[in-house]
Short mmCIF file of C-alpha atoms in Angstrom, two decimals:
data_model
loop_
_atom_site.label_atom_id
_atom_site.label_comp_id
_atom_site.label_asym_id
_atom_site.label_seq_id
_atom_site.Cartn_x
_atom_site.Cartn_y
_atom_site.Cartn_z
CA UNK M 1 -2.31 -18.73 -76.59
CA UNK M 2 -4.70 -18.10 -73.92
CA UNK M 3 -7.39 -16.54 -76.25
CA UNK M 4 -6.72 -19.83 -78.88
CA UNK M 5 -7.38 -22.27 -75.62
CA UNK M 6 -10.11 -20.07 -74.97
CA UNK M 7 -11.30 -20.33 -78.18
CA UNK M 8 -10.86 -24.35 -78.14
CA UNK M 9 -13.75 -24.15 -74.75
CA UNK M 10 -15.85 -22.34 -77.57
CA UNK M 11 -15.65 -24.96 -80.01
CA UNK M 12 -16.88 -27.63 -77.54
CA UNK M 13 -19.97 -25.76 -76.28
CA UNK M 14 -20.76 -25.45 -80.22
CA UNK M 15 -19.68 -29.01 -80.48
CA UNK M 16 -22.28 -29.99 -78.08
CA UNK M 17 -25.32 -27.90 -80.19
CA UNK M 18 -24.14 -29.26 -83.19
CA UNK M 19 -24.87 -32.44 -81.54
CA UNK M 20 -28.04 -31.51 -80.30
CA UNK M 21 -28.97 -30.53 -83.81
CA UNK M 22 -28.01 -33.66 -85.04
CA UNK M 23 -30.33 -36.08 -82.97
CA UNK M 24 -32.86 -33.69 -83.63
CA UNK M 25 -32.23 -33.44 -87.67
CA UNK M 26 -31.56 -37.57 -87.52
CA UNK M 27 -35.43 -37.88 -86.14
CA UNK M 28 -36.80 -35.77 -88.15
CA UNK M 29 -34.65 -37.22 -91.15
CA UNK M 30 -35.70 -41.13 -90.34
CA UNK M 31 -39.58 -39.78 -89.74
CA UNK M 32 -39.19 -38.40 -93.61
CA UNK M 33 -37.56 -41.87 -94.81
CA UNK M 34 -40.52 -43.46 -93.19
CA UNK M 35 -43.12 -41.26 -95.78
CA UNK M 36 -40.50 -42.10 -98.74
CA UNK M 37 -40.83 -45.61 -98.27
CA UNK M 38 -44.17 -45.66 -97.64
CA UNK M 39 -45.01 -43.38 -100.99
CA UNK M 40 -42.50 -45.08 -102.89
CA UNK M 41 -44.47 -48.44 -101.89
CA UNK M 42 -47.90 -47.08 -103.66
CA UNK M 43 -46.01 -46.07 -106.90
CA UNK M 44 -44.47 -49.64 -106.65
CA UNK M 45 -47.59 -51.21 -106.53
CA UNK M 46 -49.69 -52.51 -109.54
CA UNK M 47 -53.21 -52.63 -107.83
CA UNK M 48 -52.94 -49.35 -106.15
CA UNK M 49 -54.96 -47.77 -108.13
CA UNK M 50 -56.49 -44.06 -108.27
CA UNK M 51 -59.62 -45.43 -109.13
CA UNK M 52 -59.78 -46.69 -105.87
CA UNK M 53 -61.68 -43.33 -104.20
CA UNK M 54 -59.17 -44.10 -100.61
CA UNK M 55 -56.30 -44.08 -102.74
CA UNK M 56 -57.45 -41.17 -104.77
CA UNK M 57 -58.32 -38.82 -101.60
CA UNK M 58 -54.55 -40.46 -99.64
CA UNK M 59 -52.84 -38.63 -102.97
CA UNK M 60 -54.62 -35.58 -103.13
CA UNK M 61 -54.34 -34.98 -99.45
CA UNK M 62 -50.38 -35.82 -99.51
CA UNK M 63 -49.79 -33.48 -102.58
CA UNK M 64 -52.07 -30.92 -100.66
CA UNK M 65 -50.90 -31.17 -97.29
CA UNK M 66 -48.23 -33.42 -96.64
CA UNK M 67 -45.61 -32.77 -99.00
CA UNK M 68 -45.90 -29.03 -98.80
CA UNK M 69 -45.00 -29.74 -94.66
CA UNK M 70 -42.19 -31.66 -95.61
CA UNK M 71 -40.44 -29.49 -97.72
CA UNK M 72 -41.51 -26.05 -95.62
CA UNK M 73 -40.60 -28.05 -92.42
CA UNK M 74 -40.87 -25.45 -89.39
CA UNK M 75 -39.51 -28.37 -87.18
CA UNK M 76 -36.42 -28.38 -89.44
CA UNK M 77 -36.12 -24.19 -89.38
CA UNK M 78 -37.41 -24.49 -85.99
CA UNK M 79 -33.61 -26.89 -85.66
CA UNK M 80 -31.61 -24.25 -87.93
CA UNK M 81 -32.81 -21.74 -85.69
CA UNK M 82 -31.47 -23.09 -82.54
CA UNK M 83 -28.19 -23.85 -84.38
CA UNK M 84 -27.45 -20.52 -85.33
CA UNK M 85 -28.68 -18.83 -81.94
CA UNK M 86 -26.10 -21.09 -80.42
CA UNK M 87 -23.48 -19.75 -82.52
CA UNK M 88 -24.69 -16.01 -82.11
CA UNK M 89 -24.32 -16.75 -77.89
CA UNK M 90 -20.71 -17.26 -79.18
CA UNK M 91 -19.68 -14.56 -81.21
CA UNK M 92 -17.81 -12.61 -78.69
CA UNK M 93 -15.80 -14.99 -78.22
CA UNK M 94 -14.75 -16.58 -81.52
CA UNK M 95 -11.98 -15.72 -83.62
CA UNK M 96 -12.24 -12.45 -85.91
CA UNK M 97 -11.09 -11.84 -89.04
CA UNK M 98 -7.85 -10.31 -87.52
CA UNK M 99 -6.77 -13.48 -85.10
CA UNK M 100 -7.41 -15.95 -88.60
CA UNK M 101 -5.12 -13.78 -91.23
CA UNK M 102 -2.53 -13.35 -88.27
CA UNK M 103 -2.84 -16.98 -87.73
CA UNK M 104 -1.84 -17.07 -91.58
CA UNK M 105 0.96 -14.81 -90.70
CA UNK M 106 2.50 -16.80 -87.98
CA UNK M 107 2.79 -20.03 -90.16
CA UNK M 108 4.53 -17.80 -92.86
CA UNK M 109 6.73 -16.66 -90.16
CA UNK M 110 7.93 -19.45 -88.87
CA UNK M 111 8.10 -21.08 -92.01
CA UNK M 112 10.98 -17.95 -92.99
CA UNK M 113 13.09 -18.19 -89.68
CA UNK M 114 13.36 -21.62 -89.27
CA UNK M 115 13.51 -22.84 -93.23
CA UNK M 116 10.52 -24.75 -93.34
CA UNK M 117 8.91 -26.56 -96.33
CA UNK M 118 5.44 -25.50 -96.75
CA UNK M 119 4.86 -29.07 -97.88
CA UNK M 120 6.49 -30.31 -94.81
CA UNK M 121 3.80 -27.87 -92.29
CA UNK M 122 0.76 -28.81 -94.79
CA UNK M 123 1.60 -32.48 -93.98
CA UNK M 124 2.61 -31.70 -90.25
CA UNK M 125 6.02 -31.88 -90.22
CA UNK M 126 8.49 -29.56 -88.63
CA UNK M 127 11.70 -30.12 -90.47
CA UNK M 128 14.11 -28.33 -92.43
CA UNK M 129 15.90 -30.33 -95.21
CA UNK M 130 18.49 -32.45 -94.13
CA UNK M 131 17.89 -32.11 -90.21
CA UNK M 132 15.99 -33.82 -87.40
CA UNK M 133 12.62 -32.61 -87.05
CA UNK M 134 12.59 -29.14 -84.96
CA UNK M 135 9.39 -30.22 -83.00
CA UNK M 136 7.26 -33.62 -82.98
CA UNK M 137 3.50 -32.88 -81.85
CA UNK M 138 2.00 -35.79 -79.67
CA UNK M 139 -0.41 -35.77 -82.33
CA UNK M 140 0.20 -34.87 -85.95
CA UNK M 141 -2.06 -32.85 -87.38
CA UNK M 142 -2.49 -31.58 -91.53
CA UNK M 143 -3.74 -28.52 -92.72
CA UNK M 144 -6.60 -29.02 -95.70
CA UNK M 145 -6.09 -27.44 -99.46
CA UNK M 146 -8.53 -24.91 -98.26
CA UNK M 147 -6.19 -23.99 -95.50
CA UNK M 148 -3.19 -23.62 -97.72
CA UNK M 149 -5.14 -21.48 -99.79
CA UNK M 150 -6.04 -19.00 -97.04
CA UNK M 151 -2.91 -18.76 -95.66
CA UNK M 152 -1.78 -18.17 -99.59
CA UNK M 153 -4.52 -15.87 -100.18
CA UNK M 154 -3.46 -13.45 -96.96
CA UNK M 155 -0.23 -13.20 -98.45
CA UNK M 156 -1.71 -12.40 -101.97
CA UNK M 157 -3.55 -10.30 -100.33
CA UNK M 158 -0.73 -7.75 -98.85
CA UNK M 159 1.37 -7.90 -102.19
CA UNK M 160 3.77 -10.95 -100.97
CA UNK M 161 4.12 -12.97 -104.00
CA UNK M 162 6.78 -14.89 -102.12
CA UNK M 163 4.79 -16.56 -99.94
CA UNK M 164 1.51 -16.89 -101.60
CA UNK M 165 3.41 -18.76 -104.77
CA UNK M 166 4.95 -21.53 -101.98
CA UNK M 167 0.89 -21.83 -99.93
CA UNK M 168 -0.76 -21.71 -103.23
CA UNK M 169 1.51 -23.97 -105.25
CA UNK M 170 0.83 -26.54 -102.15
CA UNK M 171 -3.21 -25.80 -102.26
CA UNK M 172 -3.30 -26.78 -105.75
CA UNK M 173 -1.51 -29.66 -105.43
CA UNK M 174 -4.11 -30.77 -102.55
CA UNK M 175 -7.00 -29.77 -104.40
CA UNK M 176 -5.69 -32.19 -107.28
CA UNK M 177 -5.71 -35.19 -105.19
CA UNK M 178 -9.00 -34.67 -103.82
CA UNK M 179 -10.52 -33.29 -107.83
CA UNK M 180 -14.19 -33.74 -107.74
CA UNK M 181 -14.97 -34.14 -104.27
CA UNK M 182 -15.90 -31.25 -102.24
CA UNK M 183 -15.96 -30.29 -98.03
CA UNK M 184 -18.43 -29.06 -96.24
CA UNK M 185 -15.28 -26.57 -95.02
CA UNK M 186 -14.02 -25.83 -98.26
CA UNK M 187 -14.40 -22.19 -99.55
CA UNK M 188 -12.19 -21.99 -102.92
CA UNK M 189 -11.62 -24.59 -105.27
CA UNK M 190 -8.80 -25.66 -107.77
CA UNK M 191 -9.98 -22.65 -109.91
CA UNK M 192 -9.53 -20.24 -107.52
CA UNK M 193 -6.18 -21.38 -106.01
CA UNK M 194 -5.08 -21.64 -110.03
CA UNK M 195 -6.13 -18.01 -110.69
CA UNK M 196 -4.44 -16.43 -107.70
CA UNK M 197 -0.85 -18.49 -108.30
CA UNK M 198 -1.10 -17.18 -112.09
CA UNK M 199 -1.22 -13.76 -111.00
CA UNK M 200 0.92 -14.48 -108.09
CA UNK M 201 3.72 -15.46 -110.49
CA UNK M 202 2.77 -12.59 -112.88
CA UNK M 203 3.21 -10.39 -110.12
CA UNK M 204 6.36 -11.72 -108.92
CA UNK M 205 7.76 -11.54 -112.48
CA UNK M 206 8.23 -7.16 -112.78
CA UNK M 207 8.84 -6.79 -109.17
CA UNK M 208 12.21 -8.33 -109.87
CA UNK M 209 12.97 -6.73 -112.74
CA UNK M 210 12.01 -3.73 -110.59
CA UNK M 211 14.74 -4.99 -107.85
CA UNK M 212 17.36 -4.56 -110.42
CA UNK M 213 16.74 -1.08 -111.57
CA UNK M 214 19.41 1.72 -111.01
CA UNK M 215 19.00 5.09 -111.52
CA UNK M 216 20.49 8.83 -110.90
CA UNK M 217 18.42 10.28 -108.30
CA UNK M 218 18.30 14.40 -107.07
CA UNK M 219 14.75 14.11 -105.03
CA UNK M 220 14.13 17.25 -106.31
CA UNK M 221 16.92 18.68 -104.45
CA UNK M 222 18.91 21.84 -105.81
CA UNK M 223 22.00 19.90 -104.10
CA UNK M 224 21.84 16.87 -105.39
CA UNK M 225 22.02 18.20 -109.53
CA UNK M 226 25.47 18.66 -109.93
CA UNK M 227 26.18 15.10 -108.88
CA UNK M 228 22.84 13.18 -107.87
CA UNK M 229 22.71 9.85 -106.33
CA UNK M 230 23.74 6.61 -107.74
CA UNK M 231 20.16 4.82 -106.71
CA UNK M 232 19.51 0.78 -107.03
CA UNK M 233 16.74 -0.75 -106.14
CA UNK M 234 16.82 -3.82 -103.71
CA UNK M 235 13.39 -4.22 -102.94
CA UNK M 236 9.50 -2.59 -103.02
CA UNK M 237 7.97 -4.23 -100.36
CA UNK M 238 9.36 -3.54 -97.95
CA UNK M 239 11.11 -0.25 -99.78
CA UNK M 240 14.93 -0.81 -99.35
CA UNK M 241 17.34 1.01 -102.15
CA UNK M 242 21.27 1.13 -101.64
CA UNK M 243 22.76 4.08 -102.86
CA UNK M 244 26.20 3.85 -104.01
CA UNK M 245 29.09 5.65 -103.86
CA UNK M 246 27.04 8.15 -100.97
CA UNK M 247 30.68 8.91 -99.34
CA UNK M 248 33.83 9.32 -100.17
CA UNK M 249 36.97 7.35 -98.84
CA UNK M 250 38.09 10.62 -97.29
CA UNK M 251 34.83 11.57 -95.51
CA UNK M 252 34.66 7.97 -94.50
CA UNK M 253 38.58 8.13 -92.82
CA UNK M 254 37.68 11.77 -91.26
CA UNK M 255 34.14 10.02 -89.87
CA UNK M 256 36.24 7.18 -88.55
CA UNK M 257 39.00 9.14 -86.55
CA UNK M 258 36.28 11.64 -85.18
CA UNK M 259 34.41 8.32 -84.05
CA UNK M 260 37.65 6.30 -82.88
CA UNK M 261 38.50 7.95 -79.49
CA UNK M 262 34.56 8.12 -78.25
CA UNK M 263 33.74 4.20 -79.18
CA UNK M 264 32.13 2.44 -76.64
CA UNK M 265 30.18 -1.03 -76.13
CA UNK M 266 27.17 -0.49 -78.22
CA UNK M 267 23.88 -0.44 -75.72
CA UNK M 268 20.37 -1.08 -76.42
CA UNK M 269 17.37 0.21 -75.09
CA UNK M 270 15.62 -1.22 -72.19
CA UNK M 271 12.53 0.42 -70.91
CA UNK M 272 14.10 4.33 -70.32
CA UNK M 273 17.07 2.72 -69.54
CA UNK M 274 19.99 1.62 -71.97
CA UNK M 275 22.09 -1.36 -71.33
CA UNK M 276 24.41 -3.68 -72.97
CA UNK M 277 22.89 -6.90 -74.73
CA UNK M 278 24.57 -10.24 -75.81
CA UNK M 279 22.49 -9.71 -79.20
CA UNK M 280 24.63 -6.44 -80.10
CA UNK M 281 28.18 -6.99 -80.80
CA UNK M 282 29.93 -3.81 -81.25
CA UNK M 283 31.31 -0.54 -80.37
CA UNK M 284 29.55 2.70 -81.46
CA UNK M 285 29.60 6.47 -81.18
CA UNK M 286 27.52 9.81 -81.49
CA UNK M 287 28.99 12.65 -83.47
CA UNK M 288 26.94 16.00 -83.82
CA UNK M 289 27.03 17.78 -86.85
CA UNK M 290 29.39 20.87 -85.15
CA UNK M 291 32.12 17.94 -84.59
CA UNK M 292 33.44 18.36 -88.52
CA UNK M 293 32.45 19.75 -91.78
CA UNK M 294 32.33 16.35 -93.55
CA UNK M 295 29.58 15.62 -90.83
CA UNK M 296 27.17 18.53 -91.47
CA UNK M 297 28.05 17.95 -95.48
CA UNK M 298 26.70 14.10 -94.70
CA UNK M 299 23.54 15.16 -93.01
CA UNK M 300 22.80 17.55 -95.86
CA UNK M 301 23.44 14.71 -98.42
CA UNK M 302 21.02 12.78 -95.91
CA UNK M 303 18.37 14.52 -96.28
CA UNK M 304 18.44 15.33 -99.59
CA UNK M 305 18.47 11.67 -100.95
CA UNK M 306 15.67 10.59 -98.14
CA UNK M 307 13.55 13.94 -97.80
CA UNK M 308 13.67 14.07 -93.99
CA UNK M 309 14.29 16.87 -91.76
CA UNK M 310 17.39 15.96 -89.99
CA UNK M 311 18.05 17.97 -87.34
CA UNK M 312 16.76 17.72 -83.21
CA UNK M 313 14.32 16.44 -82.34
CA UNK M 314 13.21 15.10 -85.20
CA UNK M 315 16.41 12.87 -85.44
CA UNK M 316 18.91 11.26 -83.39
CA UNK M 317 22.76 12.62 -83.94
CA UNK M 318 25.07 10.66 -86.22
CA UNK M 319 26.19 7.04 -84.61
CA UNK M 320 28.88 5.39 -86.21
CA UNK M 321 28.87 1.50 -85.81
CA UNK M 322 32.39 -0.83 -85.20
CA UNK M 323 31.62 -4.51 -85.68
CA UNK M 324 34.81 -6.57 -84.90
CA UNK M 325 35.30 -10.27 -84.69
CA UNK M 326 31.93 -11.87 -84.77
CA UNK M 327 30.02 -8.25 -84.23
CA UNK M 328 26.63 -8.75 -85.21
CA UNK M 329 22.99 -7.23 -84.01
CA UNK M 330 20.18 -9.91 -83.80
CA UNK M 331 16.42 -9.13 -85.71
CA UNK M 332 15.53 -5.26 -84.63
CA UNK M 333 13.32 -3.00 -86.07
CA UNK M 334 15.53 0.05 -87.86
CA UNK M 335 21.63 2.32 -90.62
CA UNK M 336 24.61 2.82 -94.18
CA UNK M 337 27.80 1.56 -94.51
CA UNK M 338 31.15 3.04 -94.90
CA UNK M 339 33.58 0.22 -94.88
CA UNK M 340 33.58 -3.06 -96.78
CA UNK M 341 34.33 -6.42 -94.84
CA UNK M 342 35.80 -9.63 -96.31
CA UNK M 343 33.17 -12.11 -95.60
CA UNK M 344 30.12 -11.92 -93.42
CA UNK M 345 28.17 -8.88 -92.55
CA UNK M 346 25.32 -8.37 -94.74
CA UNK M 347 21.91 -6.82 -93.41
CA UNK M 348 18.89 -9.21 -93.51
CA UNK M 349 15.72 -8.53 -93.97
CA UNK M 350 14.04 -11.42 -91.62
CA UNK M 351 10.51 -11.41 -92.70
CA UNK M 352 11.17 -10.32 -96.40
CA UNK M 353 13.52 -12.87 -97.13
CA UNK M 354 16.46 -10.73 -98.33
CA UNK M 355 19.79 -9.63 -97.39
CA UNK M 356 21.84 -6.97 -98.59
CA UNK M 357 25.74 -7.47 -98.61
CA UNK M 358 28.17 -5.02 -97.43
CA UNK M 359 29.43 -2.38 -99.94
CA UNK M 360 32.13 0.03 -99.05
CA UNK M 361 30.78 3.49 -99.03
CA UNK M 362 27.36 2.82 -100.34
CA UNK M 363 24.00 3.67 -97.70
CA UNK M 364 21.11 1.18 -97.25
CA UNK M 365 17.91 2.80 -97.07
CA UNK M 366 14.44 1.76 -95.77
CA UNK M 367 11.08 3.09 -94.75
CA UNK M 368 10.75 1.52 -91.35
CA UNK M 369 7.35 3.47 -90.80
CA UNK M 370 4.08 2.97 -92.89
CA UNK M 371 2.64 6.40 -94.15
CA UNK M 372 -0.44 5.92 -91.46
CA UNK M 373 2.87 5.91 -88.79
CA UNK M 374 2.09 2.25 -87.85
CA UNK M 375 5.70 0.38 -87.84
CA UNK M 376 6.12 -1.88 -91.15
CA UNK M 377 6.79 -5.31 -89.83
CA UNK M 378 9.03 -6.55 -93.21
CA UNK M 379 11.54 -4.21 -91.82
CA UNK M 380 12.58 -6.83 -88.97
CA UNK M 381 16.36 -6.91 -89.59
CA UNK M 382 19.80 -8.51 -88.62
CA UNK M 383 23.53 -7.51 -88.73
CA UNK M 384 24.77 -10.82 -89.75
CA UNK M 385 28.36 -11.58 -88.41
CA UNK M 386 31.33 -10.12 -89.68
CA UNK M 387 33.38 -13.56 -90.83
CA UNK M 388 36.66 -11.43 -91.69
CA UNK M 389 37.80 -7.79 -91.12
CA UNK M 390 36.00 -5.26 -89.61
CA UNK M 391 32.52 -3.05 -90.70
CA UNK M 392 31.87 0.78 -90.24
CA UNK M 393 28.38 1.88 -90.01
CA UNK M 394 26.05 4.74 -89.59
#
């Protein structure tokens, strides 16, 4: 927020050279209406006449000199100029790229976690359906059908045919109103909006069918042929599969008594500290993989399905999760289940829009690093509440 009121003190200073520009252009502009008229006027008149040798030398002079000045005006590059050396001074300190697509981003995101309409923010409205507005600006302000579009097209953009269907379905429906007109601002147009939602929704169309696909899975893993893993699909972006059936209900019994006696309040991590939070309801514990058999079988089966190397450093040991009455864990950034629950409990994926329900003795799965290492943000994730019963996790 300080760098966007910074940015507003930018705006202002060019405010002021626009102005400048402006009495200058206006000047220059009535000085040109004043040759129109008076041109027009000879044209208009029936005794002005070339044969006159005044009138004849006024019009080869003005189609010589005069009109050539007017339409290569230096005083009007000589305005130009000034404009855009005003807006060079400024470059440091106006808004890149970056700040305007995560600008895009923040509208999408609050527009996820607090249910907005995206007809409602176009129009400036705060509300979710069927409640009192969440927040009532002094001032309301509207965003344009260009703006819609951008936000739309960021979306697009990153492969998030969720969002850019909503911004883009509302930027067409602007650009309709306002058909045949055009703003100095505006940098797409009906068309454009029109061709990005068609591929939006063509997009959108075989990434759910992808969702739905199952499949047998052995990663290429000599221990996974004999009985390879029961694979669905949830979601591509972010990558999230469930595989089913990963334990048995005897491993997941043995897992539960090894876990039992060591459970404590579940902590989180605060600077190189841990501590107990009010966002993480539940009791947890650590078991190495020397603690039981069914434990070192589950790591192998691990990192066969997933790939990864398993062992210290390169992972943490093997926590098992309790979530009682009301045990939940607010949005975090990175676990399976081994016990179903009778309401309540799913994962969600915040930014993605998803959740996954709990399902006894299946693992959830996700990439919650991008292959450059950089932390993929659609991974943002919640333990919803158990409602009834109890949930096991890992």
């Amino acid at each position: 927020m300080l760098s966007v009121r910074g940015a507003l003190g930018a705006e202002r200073r060019l405010l002021r050279r626009l102005r400048s520009y402006l009495r200058e252009e206006s000047s220059r502009l009535r000085r040109l209406r004043r040759f129109y008229e008076k041109v027009q006027a000879l044209h208009q008149d029936p005794e002005a006449s070339v044969d006159n040798p005044l009138l004849a030398f006024s019009l080869i002079k003005r189609l010589h000199s005069d009109w050539p000045n007017i339409v290569y005006s230096d005083e009007a590059t000589m305005n130009t100029q000034a404009l855009h050396a005003g807006l060079r001074e400024m470059e440091q300190e106006l808004p890149g790229t970056e700040d305007l697509d995560g600008a895009a981003r923040a509208l999408m995101r609050l527009q996820d976690v607090y249910a907005l309409s995206v007809k409602g923010l176009a129009s400036g409205v705060f509300q979710r359906a069927g409640h009192p507005p969440l927040y009532s600006p002094g001032r309301r302000a509207s965003l344009s059908a260009d703006d819609c579009f951008h936000v739309g097209k960021v979306a697009y953009d990153t492969g998030d045919y969720y969002h850019s269907i909503a911004w883009l379905e509302e930027a067409v429906s602007l650009f309709r109103l306002s058909y045949g007109s055009w703003n100095l601002e505006d940098r797409s147009s009906l068309e454009d909006a029109l061709d990005h939602l068609a591929f939006s929704y063509f997009m959108l169309a075989p990434e759910r069918l992808l969702h739905l696909s199952c499949s047998y899975e052995t990663n290429g893993s000599p221990y996974l042929l004999l009985q390879p893993a029961k694979k669905e699909m949830v979601r591509i972006q972010p990558y999230v599969a469930l595989y089913h059936d990963f334990i048995t209900d005897a491993e997941a019994e043995t897992i539960k008594g090894l876990a039992g006696p060591w459970l404590q309040r579940s902590v989180v991590a605060s600077g190189e500290k841990q501590q107990k939070a009010e966002y993480r309801i539940s009791k947890s514990a650590w078991l190495k993989d020397t603690a039981d058999p069914v434990v070192r079988a589950l790591d192998r089966r691990i990192a066969a399905v997933t790939g990864l190397d398993l062992r210290p450093p390169y992972a943490e040991y093997l926590q098992v999760v309790n979530y009682g009455l009301g045990g939940h864990y607010e949005p975090h950034f990175d676990h399976a289940t081994l016990s179903a629950v009778e309401a309540g409990g799913s994962t969600a994926f915040i930014y993605a829009n998803f959740s996954v329900p709990v399902v006894k003795n299946a693992a959830l799965f996700w990439w919650n690093l991008r292959r450059n290492g950089n932390g993929d943000g659609d991974t943002l994730h919640a333990g919803c509440p158990v409602l009834a019963g109890d949930k096991w996790g890992e």
